[in-house]
Short mmCIF file of C-alpha atoms and ligand atoms in Angstrom, two decimals:
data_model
loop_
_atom_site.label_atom_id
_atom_site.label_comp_id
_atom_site.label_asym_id
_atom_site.label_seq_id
_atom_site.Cartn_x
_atom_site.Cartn_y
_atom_site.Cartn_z
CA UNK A 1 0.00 0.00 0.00
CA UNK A 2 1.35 3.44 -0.90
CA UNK A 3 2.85 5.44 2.14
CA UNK A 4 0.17 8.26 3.43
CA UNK A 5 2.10 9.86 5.94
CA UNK A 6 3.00 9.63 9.81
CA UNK A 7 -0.95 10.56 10.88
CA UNK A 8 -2.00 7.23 9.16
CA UNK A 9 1.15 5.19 10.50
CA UNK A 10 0.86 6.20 13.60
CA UNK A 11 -2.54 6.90 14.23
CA UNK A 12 -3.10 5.05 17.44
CA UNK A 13 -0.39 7.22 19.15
CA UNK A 14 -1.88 10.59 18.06
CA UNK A 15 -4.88 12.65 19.26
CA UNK A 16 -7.03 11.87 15.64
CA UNK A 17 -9.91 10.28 15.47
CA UNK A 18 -12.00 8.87 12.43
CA UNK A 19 -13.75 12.16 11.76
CA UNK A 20 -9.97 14.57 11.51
CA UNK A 21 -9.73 15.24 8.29
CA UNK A 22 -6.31 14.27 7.59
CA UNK A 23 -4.04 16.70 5.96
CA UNK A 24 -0.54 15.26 4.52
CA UNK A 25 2.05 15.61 1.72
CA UNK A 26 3.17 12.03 3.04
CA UNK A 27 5.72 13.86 5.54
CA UNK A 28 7.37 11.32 7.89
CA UNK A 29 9.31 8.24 6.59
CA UNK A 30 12.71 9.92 6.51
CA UNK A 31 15.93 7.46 6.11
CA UNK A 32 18.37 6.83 8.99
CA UNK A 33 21.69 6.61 7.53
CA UNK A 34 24.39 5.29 8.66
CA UNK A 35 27.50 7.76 8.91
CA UNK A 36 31.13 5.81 8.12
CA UNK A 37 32.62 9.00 8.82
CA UNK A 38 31.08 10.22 12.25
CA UNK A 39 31.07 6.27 13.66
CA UNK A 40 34.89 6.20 12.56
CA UNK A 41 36.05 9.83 14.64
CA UNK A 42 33.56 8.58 17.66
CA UNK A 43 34.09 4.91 17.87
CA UNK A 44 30.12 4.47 18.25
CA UNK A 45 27.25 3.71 15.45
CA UNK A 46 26.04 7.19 14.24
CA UNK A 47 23.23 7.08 12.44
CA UNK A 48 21.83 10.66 10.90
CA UNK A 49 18.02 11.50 11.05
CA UNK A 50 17.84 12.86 7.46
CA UNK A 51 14.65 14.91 8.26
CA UNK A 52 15.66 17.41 5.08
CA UNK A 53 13.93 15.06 2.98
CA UNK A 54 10.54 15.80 4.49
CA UNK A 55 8.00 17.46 1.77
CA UNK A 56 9.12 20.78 2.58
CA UNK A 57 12.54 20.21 3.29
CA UNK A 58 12.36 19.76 7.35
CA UNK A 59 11.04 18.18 10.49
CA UNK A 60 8.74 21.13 10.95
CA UNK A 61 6.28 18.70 8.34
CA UNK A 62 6.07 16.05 11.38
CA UNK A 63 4.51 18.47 13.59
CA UNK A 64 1.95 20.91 10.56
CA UNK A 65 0.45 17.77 9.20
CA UNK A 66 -1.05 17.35 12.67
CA UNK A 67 -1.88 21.26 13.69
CA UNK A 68 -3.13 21.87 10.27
CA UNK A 69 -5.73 18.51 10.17
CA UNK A 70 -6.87 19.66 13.84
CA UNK A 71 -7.52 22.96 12.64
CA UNK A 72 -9.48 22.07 10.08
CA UNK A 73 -11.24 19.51 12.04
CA UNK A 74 -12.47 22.42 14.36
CA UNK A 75 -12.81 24.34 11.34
CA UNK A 76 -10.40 27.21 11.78
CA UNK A 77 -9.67 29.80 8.15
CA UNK A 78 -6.37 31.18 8.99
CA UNK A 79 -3.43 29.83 10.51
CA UNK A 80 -0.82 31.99 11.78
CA UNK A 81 2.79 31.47 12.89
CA UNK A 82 6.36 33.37 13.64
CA UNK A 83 9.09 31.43 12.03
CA UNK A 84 13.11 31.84 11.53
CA UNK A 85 12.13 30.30 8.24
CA UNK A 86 11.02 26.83 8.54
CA UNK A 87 7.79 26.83 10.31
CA UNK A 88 6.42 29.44 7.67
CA UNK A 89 7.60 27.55 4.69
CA UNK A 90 5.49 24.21 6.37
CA UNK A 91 2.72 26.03 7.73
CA UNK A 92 2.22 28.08 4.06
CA UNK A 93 2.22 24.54 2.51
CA UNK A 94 -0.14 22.43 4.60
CA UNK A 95 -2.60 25.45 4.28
CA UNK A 96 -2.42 25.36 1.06
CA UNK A 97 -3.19 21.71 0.70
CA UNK A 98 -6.35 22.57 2.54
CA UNK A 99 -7.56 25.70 1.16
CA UNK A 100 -6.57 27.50 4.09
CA UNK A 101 -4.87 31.01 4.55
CA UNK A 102 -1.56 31.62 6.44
CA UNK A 103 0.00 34.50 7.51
CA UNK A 104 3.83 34.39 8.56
CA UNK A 105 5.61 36.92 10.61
CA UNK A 106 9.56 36.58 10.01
CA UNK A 107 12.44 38.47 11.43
CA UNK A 108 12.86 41.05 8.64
CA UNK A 109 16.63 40.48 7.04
CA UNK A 110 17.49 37.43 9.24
CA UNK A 111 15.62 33.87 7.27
CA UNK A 112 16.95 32.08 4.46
CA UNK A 113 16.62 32.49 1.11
CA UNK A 114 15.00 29.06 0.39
CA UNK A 115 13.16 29.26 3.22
CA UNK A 116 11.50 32.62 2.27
CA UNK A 117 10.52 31.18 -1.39
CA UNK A 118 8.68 28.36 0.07
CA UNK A 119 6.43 30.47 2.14
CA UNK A 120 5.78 33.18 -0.88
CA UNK A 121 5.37 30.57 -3.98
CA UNK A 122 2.44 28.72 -1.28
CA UNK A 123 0.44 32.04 -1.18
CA UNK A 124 0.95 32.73 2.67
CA UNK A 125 0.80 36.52 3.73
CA UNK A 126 4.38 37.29 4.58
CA UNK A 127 5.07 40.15 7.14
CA UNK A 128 8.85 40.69 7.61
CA UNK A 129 8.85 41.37 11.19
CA UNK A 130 11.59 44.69 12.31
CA UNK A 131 12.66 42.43 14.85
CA UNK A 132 13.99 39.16 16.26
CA UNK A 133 12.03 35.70 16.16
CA UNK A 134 11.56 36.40 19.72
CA UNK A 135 9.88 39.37 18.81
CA UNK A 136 7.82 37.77 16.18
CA UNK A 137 6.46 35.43 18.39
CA UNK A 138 5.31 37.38 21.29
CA UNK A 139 3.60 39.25 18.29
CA UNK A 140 1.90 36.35 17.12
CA UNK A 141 0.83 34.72 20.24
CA UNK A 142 -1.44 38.45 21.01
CA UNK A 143 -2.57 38.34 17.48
CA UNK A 144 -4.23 34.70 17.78
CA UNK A 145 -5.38 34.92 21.57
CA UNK A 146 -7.50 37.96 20.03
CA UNK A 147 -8.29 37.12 16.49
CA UNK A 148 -10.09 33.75 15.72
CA UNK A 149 -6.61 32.76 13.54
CA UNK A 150 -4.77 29.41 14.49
CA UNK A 151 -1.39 29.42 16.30
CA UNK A 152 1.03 26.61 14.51
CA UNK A 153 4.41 27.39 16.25
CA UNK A 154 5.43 25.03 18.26
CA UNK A 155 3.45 25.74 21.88
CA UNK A 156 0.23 24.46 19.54
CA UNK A 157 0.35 21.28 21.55
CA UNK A 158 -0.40 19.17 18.05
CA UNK A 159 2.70 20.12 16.52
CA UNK A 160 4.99 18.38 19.64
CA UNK A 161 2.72 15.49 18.50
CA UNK A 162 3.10 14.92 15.38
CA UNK A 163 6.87 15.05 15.79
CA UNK A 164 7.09 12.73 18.36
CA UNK A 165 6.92 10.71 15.74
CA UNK A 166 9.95 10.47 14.58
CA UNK A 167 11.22 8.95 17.91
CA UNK A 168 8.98 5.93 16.98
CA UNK A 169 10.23 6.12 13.87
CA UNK A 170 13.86 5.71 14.86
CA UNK A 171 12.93 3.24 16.90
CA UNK A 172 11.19 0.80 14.51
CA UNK A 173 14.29 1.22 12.67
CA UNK A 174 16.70 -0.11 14.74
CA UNK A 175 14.83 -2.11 16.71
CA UNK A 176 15.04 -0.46 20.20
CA UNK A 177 15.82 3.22 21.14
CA UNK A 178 19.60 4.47 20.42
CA UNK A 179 22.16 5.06 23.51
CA UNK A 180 22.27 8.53 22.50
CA UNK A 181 20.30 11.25 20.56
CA UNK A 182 21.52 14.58 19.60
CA UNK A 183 19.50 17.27 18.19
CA UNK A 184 19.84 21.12 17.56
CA UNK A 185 17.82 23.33 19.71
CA UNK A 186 15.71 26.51 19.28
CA UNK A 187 12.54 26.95 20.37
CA UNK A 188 13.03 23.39 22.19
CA UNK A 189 9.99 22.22 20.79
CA UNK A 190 11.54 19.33 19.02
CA UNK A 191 13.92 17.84 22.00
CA UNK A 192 10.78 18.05 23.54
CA UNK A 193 8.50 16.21 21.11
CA UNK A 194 11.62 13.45 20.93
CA UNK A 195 11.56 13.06 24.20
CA UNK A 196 8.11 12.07 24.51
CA UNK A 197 8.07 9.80 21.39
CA UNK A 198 10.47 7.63 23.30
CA UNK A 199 8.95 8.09 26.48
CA UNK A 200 5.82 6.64 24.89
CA UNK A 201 6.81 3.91 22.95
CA UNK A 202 8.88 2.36 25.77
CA UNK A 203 5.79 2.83 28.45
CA UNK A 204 4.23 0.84 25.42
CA UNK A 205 6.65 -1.63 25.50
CA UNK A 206 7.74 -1.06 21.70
CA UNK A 207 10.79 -0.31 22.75
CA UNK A 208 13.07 -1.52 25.67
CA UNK A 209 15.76 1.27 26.48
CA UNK A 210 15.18 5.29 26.61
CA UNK A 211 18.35 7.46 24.99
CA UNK A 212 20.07 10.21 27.05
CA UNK A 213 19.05 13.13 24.76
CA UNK A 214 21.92 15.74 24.46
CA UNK A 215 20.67 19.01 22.99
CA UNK A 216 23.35 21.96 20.98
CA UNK A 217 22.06 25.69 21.16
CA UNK A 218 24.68 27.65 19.08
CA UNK A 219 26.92 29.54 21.26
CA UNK A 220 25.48 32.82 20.61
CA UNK A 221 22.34 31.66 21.30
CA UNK A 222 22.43 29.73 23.93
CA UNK A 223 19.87 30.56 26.85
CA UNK A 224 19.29 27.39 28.19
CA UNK A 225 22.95 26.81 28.40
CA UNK A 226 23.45 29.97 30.17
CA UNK A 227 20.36 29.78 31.76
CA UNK A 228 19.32 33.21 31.03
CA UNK A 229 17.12 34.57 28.11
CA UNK A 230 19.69 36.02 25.62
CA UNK A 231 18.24 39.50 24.23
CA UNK A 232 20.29 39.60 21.23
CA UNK A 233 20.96 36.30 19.59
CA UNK A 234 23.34 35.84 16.96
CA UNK A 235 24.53 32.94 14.97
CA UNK A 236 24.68 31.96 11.62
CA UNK A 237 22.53 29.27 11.83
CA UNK A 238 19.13 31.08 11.33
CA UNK A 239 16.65 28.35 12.47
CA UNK A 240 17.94 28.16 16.16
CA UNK A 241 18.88 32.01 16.35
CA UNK A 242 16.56 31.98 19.26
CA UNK A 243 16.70 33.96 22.62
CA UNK A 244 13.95 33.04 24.63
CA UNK A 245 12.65 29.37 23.93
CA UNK A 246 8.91 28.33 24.40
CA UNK A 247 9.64 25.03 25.17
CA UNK A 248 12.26 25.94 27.63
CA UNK A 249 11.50 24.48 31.05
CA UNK A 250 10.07 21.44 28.96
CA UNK A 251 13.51 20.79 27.65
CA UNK A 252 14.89 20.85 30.95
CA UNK A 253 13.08 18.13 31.97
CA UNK A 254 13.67 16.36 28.41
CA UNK A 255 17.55 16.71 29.46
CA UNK A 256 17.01 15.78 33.04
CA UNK A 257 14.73 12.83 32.56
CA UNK A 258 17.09 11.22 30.21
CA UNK A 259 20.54 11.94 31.93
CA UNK A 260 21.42 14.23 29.26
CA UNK A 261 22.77 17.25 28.46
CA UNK A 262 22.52 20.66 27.00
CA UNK A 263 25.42 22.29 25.16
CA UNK A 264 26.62 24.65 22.89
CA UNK A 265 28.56 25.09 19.73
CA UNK A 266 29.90 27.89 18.35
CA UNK A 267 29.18 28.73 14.47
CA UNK A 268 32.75 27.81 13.38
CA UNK A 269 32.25 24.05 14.83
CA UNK A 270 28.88 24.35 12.83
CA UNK A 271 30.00 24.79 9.80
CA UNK A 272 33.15 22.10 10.29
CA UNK A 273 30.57 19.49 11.07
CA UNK A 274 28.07 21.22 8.01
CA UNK A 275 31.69 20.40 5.51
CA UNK A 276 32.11 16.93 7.33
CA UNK A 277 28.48 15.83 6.49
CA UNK A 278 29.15 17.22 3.10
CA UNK A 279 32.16 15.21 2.29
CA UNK A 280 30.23 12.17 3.26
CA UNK A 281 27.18 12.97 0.55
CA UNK A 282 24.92 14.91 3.23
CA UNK A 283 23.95 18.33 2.58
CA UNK A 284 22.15 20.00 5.65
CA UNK A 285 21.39 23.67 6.47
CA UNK A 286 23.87 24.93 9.60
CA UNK A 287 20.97 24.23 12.19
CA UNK A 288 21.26 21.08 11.78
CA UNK A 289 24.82 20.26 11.83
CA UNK A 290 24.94 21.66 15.41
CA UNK A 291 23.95 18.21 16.13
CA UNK A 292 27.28 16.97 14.53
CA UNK A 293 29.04 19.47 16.19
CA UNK A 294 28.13 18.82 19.60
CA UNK A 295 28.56 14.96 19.42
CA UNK A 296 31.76 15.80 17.96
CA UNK A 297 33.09 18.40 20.85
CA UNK A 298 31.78 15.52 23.07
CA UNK A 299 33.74 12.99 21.88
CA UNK A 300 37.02 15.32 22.09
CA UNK A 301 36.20 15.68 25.46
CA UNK A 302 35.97 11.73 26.34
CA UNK A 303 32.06 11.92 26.88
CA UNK A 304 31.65 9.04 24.94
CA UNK A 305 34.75 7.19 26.14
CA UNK A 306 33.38 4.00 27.86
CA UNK A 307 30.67 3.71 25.18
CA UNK A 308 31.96 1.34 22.40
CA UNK A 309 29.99 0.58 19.30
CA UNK A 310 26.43 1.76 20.95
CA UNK A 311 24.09 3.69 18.28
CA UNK A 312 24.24 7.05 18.61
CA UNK A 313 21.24 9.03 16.23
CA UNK A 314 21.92 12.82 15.31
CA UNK A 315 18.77 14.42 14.01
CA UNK A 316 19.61 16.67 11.05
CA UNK A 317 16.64 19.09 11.20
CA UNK A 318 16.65 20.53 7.30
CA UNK A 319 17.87 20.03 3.77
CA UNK A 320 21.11 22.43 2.63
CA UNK A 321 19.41 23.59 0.05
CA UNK A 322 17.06 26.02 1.99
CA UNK A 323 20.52 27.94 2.86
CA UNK A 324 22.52 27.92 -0.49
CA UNK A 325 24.27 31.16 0.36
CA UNK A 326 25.79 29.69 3.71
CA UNK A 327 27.35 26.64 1.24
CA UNK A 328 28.34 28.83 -1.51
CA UNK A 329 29.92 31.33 1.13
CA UNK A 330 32.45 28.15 2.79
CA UNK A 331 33.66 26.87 -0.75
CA UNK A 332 35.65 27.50 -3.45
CA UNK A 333 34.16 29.20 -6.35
CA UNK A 334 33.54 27.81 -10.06
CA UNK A 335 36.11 28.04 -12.32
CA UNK A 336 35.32 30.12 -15.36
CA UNK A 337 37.00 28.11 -18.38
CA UNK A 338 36.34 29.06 -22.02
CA UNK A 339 34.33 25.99 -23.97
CA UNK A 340 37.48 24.48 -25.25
CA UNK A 341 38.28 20.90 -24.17
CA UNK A 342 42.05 21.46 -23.99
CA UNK A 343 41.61 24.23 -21.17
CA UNK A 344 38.47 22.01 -19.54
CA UNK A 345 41.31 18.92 -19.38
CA UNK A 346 43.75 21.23 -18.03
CA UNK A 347 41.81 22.21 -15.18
CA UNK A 348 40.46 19.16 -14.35
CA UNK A 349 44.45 18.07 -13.75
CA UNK A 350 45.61 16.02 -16.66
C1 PLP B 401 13.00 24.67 13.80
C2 PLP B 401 14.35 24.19 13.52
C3 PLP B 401 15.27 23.88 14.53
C4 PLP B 401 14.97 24.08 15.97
O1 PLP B 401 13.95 23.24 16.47
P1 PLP B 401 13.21 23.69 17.80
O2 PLP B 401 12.05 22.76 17.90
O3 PLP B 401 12.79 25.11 17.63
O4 PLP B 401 14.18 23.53 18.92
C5 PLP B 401 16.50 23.37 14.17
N1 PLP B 401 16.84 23.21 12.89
C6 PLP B 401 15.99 23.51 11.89
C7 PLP B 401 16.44 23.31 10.49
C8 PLP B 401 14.73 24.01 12.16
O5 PLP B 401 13.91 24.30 11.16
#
């Protein structure tokens, strides 16, 4: 039977019932692959959540196909969000798959190009916010506790449900929960929406072991790590540029439960772990190689030293090409060659 998306798979674990009208690009399903190159520098099995291949090119799919059906189950017209990118370009999608209007309120100047396209070309209202994403979503959160317009960031309680599912998706993959998991973090909705897909699956015995979840914030954004709201983030990596998470106290207990940890990386270990997936035929956006980065600074520092060969799964939140500027920006240039094949064979080295 054709795929039809993580509500159907997972329907008995999510709050749908027989009369949600179920709204999907078939999101979900994303490949765990195995990294030779991060299992070699760590000694463990590292696996990478590929969640860029989601319909519109991140996780943020996992948790709109389930705010956007239970908005239109309760019959809602306009959904409404504050993004750093992502959330707008999933939100303006799933709308549109339902014949629904979104509006999008992004930090004006500060979200990626792709990112920005996605949400434009899928009709949503875009209003570049003069301010940070913090800003935006303090904005937002008036606007739709007055106006009858759906919140889909990530405090909508749906969206943490729908991406639980990856968690169970992981897990039906390798047959139990990893050792570790590392994941980027923002808004900490998605550490937190991890950390109750495993929760769940092992209280329903699908799964034997929990993971210690170990959560990057990049440097200059790093409020949990700091534990202080930081009024002025900055980072290069747009989609956790975050000062003041929602999910904050949530991914405290996320880290706590699970006899984890919370870290940071700074951008230039983001974008040596962004080249490193690279070279190994993975192209993220610099969110998600935080992930990378962190297990890697963790390994230099002999976290993982009595941990031989246990699986290890980085989530890698969104595709590389949302971000082409940041890629074009770390690499050499094209070569300009005139159309002759002498010069071409020259250059190549021969
Ligand atoms: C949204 C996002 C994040 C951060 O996830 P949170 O749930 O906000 O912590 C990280 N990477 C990418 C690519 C994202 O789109």
């Amino acid at each position: 039977m054709l795929y039809q998306g993580l509500i159907e798979r997972y329907r008995k674990y999510l709050p749908v019932s027989a009369k949600t009208p179920v709204v999907s690009l078939c999101e979900g399903n994303t490949p765990l692959i195995h990294s030779k190159v991060l299992s070699g520098v760590t000694g463990l099995k590292v696996y990478l959540k590929y969640e860029g291949l989601n319909p519109t090119g991140s996780f943020k799919d996992r948790g709109m196909t389930m705010a956007i059906s239970k908005a239109k189950e309760k019959g809602v017209e306009i959904v409404a969000c504050a993004s750093t990118g992502n959330t707008s370009a999933s939100a303006a999608a799933y709308a549109a798959r339902c014949g629904m209007k979104s509006v999008v309120l992004i930090p004006n100047g500060n979200i990626a190009l792709g990112k920005l396209a996605q949400a434009m070309i899928h009709g949503a209202k875009v209003l570049a916010v003069e301010g940070n994403f913090d800003d935006a979503l303090n904005l937002v959160k008036e606007i739709t506790e007055k106006y009858p317009i759906e919140l889909v960031n990530s405090i909508n309680p749906f969206r943490i449900e729908g991406q639980k599912t990856a968690a169970f998706e992981i897990c039906d993959s390798l047959g139990d929960a990893p050792v570790f998991h590392a994941i980027p973090v923002g808004n900490a909705g998605n550490i937190t929406a991890y950390w109750k897909g495993y929760t769940e699956y092992f209280q329903n015995k699908k799964s034997k072991t929990l993971p210690r979840m170990l959560g990057f914030q990049a440097a200059g954004a790093a409020p949990i790590v700091i534990n202080k709201p930081v009024k002025d983030p900055q980072t290069l990596a747009t989609a956790i540029k975050i000062g003041n998470p929602a999910s904050w106290k949530l991914a405290l207990a996320a880290r706590d439960d699970s006899k984890g940890l919370i870290d940071s990386v700074t951008d230039k270990e983001i974008i040596a772990a962004y080249k490193l997936l690279a070279s190994e035929g993975v192209f993220v956006e610099p969110a998600s190689a935080a992930s990378v980065a962190g297990v890697i600074k963790l390994n230099t520092q002999g976290y993982f030293k009595k941990q031989k060969n246990v699986p290890l799964v980085c989530t890698l939140t969104g595709h590389g090409l949302k971000d082409p500027n940041i890629a074009i920006a770390n690499v050499s240039k094209p070569i300009i060659v005139k159309p002759q094949i002498k010069e071409i064979i020259k250059k190549i080295g021969f």
